Coordinates of C-alpha atoms in Angstrom, one line a residue:
M169 CA -0.1 0.1 0.1
S170 CA 1.6 3.4 -1.0
Y171 CA 1.0 6.6 0.6
V172 CA 3.4 9.0 -1.1
T173 CA 3.1 10.0 -4.8
E174 CA 6.4 11.0 -6.4
G175 CA 6.8 14.6 -7.1
K176 CA 3.4 15.4 -5.8
E177 CA 2.2 16.9 -2.4
Y178 CA -0.4 14.9 -0.7
S179 CA -4.1 15.6 -1.0
R180 CA -6.5 13.9 1.4
D181 CA -9.7 12.2 -0.7
G182 CA -12.7 14.2 1.0
R183 CA -15.4 12.2 -0.4
Y184 CA -17.3 11.1 2.6
L185 CA -20.5 8.9 3.2
A186 CA -22.2 12.1 4.4
D187 CA -25.8 10.9 5.6
R188 CA -26.6 12.2 9.2
I189 CA -28.0 11.0 12.3
T190 CA -30.3 13.6 13.8
A191 CA -32.6 14.1 16.3
D192 CA -35.3 14.5 13.6
G193 CA -34.2 11.8 11.3
H194 CA -34.3 14.0 8.3
D195 CA -32.1 11.8 6.4
G196 CA -33.7 8.9 7.2
F197 CA -31.8 7.8 10.3
P198 CA -32.9 9.4 13.6
V199 CA -31.1 9.4 17.0
E200 CA -32.0 6.1 18.7
A201 CA -30.4 4.4 21.4
G202 CA -28.9 0.9 20.6
R203 CA -29.3 1.2 16.9
Y204 CA -26.2 2.2 15.8
R205 CA -22.5 1.2 16.4
L206 CA -19.5 3.5 16.3
V207 CA -16.4 1.7 14.7
V208 CA -13.0 3.6 15.7
S209 CA -9.5 2.5 16.0
R210 CA -7.3 4.2 18.7
A211 CA -4.6 4.5 16.3
C212 CA -6.5 7.1 14.0
P213 CA -6.5 10.9 15.2
W214 CA -9.9 11.2 13.3
A215 CA -11.3 8.4 15.3
S216 CA -10.1 9.6 18.2
R217 CA -12.1 12.6 18.1
A218 CA -15.2 10.6 18.1
V219 CA -14.0 8.3 21.3
I220 CA -13.0 11.4 23.3
V221 CA -16.6 13.3 22.4
R222 CA -18.7 10.1 23.0
R223 CA -16.8 9.7 26.4
L224 CA -17.0 13.5 27.5
L225 CA -20.9 13.7 26.7
G226 CA -21.6 10.2 28.4
L227 CA -22.8 8.3 25.3
E228 CA -21.8 5.0 26.0
P229 CA -24.9 3.7 27.0
A230 CA -26.5 4.9 23.7
L231 CA -24.1 4.3 21.2
G232 CA -22.4 1.3 21.3
M233 CA -18.5 1.2 20.0
A234 CA -16.1 -1.4 18.2
V235 CA -12.5 -1.0 18.1
A236 CA -10.7 -2.3 15.2
G237 CA -7.2 -3.3 15.7
P238 CA -4.4 -0.8 15.0
V239 CA -2.8 -2.4 11.5
H240 CA -4.8 -2.7 8.4
D241 CA -3.9 -3.8 5.1
E242 CA -5.7 -3.0 1.6
R243 CA -8.8 -5.0 2.7
S244 CA -9.8 -2.5 5.5
W245 CA -9.5 -2.3 9.4
S246 CA -10.1 -5.7 11.1
F247 CA -11.8 -6.6 14.2
D248 CA -8.6 -8.7 15.3
L249 CA -9.0 -7.3 18.8
D250 CA -12.2 -9.4 19.3
P251 CA -12.6 -13.0 20.3
G252 CA -12.8 -14.8 16.9
G253 CA -11.6 -12.0 15.1
R254 CA -15.3 -10.5 14.6
D255 CA -17.0 -7.7 15.9
P256 CA -19.6 -9.0 18.3
V257 CA -22.5 -6.8 17.7
L258 CA -22.0 -6.7 13.9
G259 CA -20.7 -10.1 13.3
I260 CA -18.1 -8.8 10.6
E261 CA -14.6 -9.4 10.5
R262 CA -13.6 -6.5 8.7
L263 CA -15.2 -2.9 8.6
G264 CA -15.1 -3.0 4.8
E265 CA -17.9 -5.4 4.7
A266 CA -20.4 -2.7 6.3
Y267 CA -19.2 -0.3 3.5
L268 CA -20.0 -2.9 0.6
A269 CA -23.1 -3.8 2.6
R270 CA -24.4 -0.2 1.6
D271 CA -22.7 0.1 -1.7
P272 CA -21.4 -2.9 -3.6
G273 CA -19.3 -1.0 -5.7
Y274 CA -17.9 1.2 -3.1
D275 CA -14.4 2.3 -4.6
R276 CA -13.3 5.1 -1.9
G277 CA -11.3 5.1 1.7
I278 CA -12.7 2.4 4.0
T279 CA -12.2 4.9 6.9
V280 CA -12.7 5.4 10.8
P281 CA -14.4 6.7 12.4
A282 CA -17.8 5.2 10.7
I283 CA -21.1 4.8 12.2
V284 CA -22.7 1.4 11.2
D285 CA -26.7 1.0 11.4
V286 CA -26.8 -2.4 13.3
P287 CA -30.0 -3.6 12.1
T288 CA -29.0 -3.6 8.2
G289 CA -25.1 -3.8 8.8
K290 CA -24.5 -1.0 6.4
V291 CA -22.3 2.3 7.1
I292 CA -24.2 5.6 7.6
T293 CA -21.5 7.8 7.8
N294 CA -17.8 8.1 7.8
D295 CA -17.9 12.0 7.8
F296 CA -15.3 12.5 10.7
P297 CA -15.6 16.3 11.1
R298 CA -19.5 16.1 11.3
I299 CA -19.9 12.9 13.5
T300 CA -18.4 14.8 16.4
I301 CA -20.5 17.8 16.1
D302 CA -23.8 15.9 15.7
M303 CA -22.9 13.9 18.9
S304 CA -23.0 17.3 20.7
T305 CA -26.0 19.0 18.9
Q306 CA -28.2 16.0 17.8
W307 CA -27.5 13.3 20.5
T308 CA -28.5 15.6 23.4
R309 CA -31.3 13.7 25.0
H310 CA -28.8 11.0 25.5
H311 CA -26.0 13.1 27.1
R312 CA -25.2 12.5 30.6
Q313 CA -26.2 14.7 33.5
G314 CA -23.4 17.1 33.7
A315 CA -22.1 16.9 30.1
P316 CA -20.1 19.8 28.8
D317 CA -21.5 22.0 25.9
L318 CA -18.6 21.4 23.6
Y319 CA -20.3 23.4 20.7
P320 CA -21.9 26.3 22.2
R321 CA -24.2 27.8 19.8
A322 CA -22.6 31.5 20.8
L323 CA -19.1 30.5 20.2
R324 CA -19.8 28.4 16.8
T325 CA -18.4 30.4 14.4
R326 CA -15.2 31.1 16.5
I327 CA -14.8 27.5 16.9
D328 CA -15.3 26.6 13.3
A329 CA -13.0 29.1 12.4
V330 CA -10.3 27.7 14.5
N331 CA -11.1 24.3 13.6
E332 CA -10.6 25.0 9.8
A333 CA -7.1 26.7 10.6
V334 CA -5.9 23.8 12.7
Y335 CA -7.2 20.8 10.0
Q336 CA -5.5 22.6 7.2
D337 CA -1.9 23.5 8.9
V338 CA -1.8 20.8 11.7
N339 CA -4.2 18.0 11.8
N340 CA -3.6 17.5 7.8
G341 CA -0.6 19.3 7.9
V342 CA 1.3 16.5 9.4
Y343 CA 0.0 14.2 6.7
R344 CA 1.2 17.0 4.2
A345 CA 4.5 16.9 5.5
G346 CA 5.0 13.0 5.9
F347 CA 3.0 12.0 2.7
A348 CA 4.8 14.4 0.6
G349 CA 6.5 13.3 -2.7
S350 CA 8.6 16.2 -3.2
Q351 CA 11.4 18.3 -1.1
A352 CA 9.3 21.4 -2.1
A353 CA 5.8 19.8 -1.0
Y354 CA 7.2 18.7 2.4
E355 CA 9.1 21.7 2.9
T356 CA 5.8 24.0 2.5
A357 CA 3.8 21.9 4.7
Y358 CA 6.7 21.9 7.2
E359 CA 6.9 25.8 7.3
R360 CA 2.9 25.9 7.5
L361 CA 2.6 23.4 10.4
F362 CA 5.1 25.3 12.5
A363 CA 4.0 28.5 11.7
R364 CA 0.4 27.5 13.0
L365 CA 1.8 25.9 16.1
D366 CA 3.6 29.2 17.2
L367 CA 0.4 31.0 16.6
L368 CA -1.5 28.6 18.7
S369 CA 1.4 28.9 21.5
Q370 CA 1.2 32.4 21.1
H371 CA -2.6 32.3 22.0
L372 CA -2.7 29.5 24.7
E373 CA 0.2 31.5 26.5
R374 CA -2.8 33.6 27.8
S375 CA -5.4 31.4 27.4
R376 CA -6.2 27.8 28.9
Y377 CA -8.4 26.7 26.0
L378 CA -8.6 27.5 22.3
V379 CA -12.2 29.1 22.5
G380 CA -13.7 30.5 25.6
D381 CA -13.1 29.5 29.1
M382 CA -14.0 25.7 28.7
L383 CA -13.3 22.8 26.7
T384 CA -14.9 23.0 23.4
E385 CA -14.7 20.7 20.1
A386 CA -11.8 22.8 19.1
D387 CA -9.7 21.5 21.8
V388 CA -10.6 17.9 21.1
R389 CA -9.3 18.3 17.8
L390 CA -5.7 19.8 18.2
F391 CA -5.2 17.6 21.0
T392 CA -5.5 14.2 18.9
T393 CA -2.4 15.5 16.9
L394 CA -0.5 16.8 19.5
V395 CA -0.7 13.6 21.7
R396 CA 0.8 11.6 18.6
F397 CA 3.3 14.3 17.9
D398 CA 6.7 13.0 19.6
A399 CA 5.5 9.3 19.2
V400 CA 4.8 9.6 15.4
Y401 CA 4.9 12.8 13.5
H402 CA 8.1 14.3 14.8
G403 CA 10.2 11.2 13.3
H404 CA 8.0 9.4 11.1
F405 CA 6.3 12.3 9.4
K406 CA 9.6 14.6 9.3
C407 CA 8.1 17.2 11.8
N408 CA 11.4 17.6 13.6
R409 CA 11.6 21.4 14.3
R410 CA 11.1 20.7 17.5
K411 CA 9.2 17.6 19.5
L412 CA 6.0 18.9 21.6
A413 CA 8.1 18.1 24.6
E414 CA 10.5 21.1 23.5
M415 CA 7.5 23.7 22.8
P416 CA 6.7 24.8 26.4
V417 CA 3.4 26.2 26.2
L418 CA 1.9 23.6 23.9
W419 CA 3.5 21.1 25.8
A420 CA 1.8 22.3 29.0
Y421 CA -1.5 22.6 27.2
A422 CA -1.2 18.9 25.9
R423 CA -0.5 17.5 29.3
D424 CA -3.8 19.7 30.8
L425 CA -5.9 18.0 28.3
F426 CA -4.6 14.3 29.1
Q427 CA -4.5 14.6 32.3
T428 CA -8.6 15.4 32.2
P429 CA -10.7 12.6 32.6
G430 CA -12.1 11.8 28.7
F431 CA -8.7 13.0 26.8
G432 CA -5.8 10.8 28.2
D433 CA -7.7 7.9 29.5
T434 CA -8.8 7.1 25.6
V435 CA -5.2 7.1 24.2
D436 CA -3.5 4.1 23.3
F437 CA 0.2 4.7 22.5
D438 CA 0.8 1.2 21.3
H439 CA -1.9 1.2 19.1
I440 CA -0.7 4.8 17.8
K441 CA 2.9 3.6 17.0
R442 CA 2.1 0.3 15.4
H443 CA -0.5 1.7 13.3
Y444 CA 1.9 4.3 11.6
Y445 CA 5.5 2.4 11.8
T446 CA 3.8 -0.9 10.4
V447 CA 1.1 0.4 7.9
H448 CA 3.2 3.2 6.4
G449 CA 5.7 0.8 4.7
D450 CA 6.5 3.3 1.8
I451 CA 7.8 5.7 4.6
N452 CA 9.3 2.9 7.3
P453 CA 10.0 -0.2 4.8
T454 CA 11.6 -2.1 8.0
G455 CA 8.6 -1.8 9.6
I456 CA 10.5 -1.3 13.2
V457 CA 8.3 0.4 16.0
P458 CA 10.6 2.7 17.7
A459 CA 10.7 1.9 21.6
G460 CA 10.3 5.2 22.8
P461 CA 9.6 8.1 23.6
D462 CA 9.4 7.9 27.5
L463 CA 5.7 8.6 28.3
S464 CA 6.0 9.6 32.0
G465 CA 6.3 13.1 31.0
W466 CA 2.7 13.4 30.2
L467 CA 1.8 13.3 34.2
A468 CA 4.2 15.7 35.1
P469 CA 2.6 18.9 36.3
H470 CA 1.3 21.8 34.1
D471 CA 0.2 24.8 35.8
R472 CA -2.5 25.5 33.3
A473 CA -5.0 26.0 36.3
R474 CA -3.3 29.6 36.9
L475 CA -5.0 30.8 33.5
G476 CA -8.4 30.4 34.9
G477 CA -11.1 28.4 33.1
R478 CA -13.4 25.6 33.8
P479 CA -12.7 22.5 31.7
F480 CA -16.5 21.4 31.9
G481 CA -17.8 25.0 32.2
D482 CA -21.1 24.3 34.5
G483 CA -21.0 20.6 33.9
T484 CA -19.2 17.9 35.5
P485 CA -16.1 15.4 34.5
P486 CA -17.1 11.8 33.0
G487 CA -17.3 9.1 35.3
P488 CA -15.0 5.8 35.2
V489 CA -14.6 4.5 31.9
A490 CA -16.9 2.1 30.7
P491 CA -16.5 -1.6 31.3
G492 CA -14.4 -3.0 28.5
E493 CA -13.3 0.1 27.2
A494 CA -10.3 0.6 29.1
V495 CA -6.9 1.2 27.5
P496 CA -4.7 -1.8 28.4
P497 CA -2.3 -0.7 31.2
A498 CA 1.0 -1.4 29.5
H499 CA 0.0 0.9 26.6
T500 CA -0.7 4.0 28.6
P501 CA 1.3 6.1 31.3
L502 CA -1.8 6.5 33.3
S503 CA -1.4 3.0 35.0
A504 CA 1.8 3.8 36.2

């Protein structure tokens, strides 16, 4: 499987299945507890957004979650973590089966996150930016008591603007650097990435969160890239001006989020490293997975509370991780 096109810059395929699961069911898919299954991989930053938002909002009882293994091939993500190699609810071995159930001629990326309609076994959507927004705005009757408002109406214009800049230069920017097919394309992506990180650092030096005084969708989206930075993007994707741990403001911000319930307790560093270093064979042909970095720094004090802000606004932190959904202790510093 090739990710780099020689001589060209990387361009992400943005053709997603865009049906929505909504409160009024206007696309034919009404919000309904137990009907849908969220399929993720903890390796994937786009899927990790959905894992975090689902946990922060307390949607576990209403929206079940299937966790695919960290390594996939041309045929798609597989459920090799489950007994017998099948998801126990969908009964399939590979996520691709749910895509083909919807469209036998499906020829686009078989990506996570995806939400599958359990009764039909068909993928409804893999539109990752919309999935988390709809969790906040359409699944409200299933939110836990004390759930934060991650997409408050009064801040949506600002959140959307931050999200777009972060997506272009950071979330997708690391891929544009890592999958660049020419020196010029790589350097352009590299410069944009670090210019944006510098701007974010300047803002976060005086503000605990990206928008307003509490956690929002914007923080979730930046976090999933930052938490992978030193483990993967710094070396594997050649984003090596500095490690995250060498950028004081962003490193403290990332630690603040990691230590917040709902963020760090969803992160599986083993899956992250095994995915990138194993799947991207044209970048890392040996398939060797690095032993480092040392993860203990994620638990160091961050001193971000001095900037004020209330992580959950008028709400409360989520409770313990749902049974069966905990990250293996060997894959996270939180068990140390």
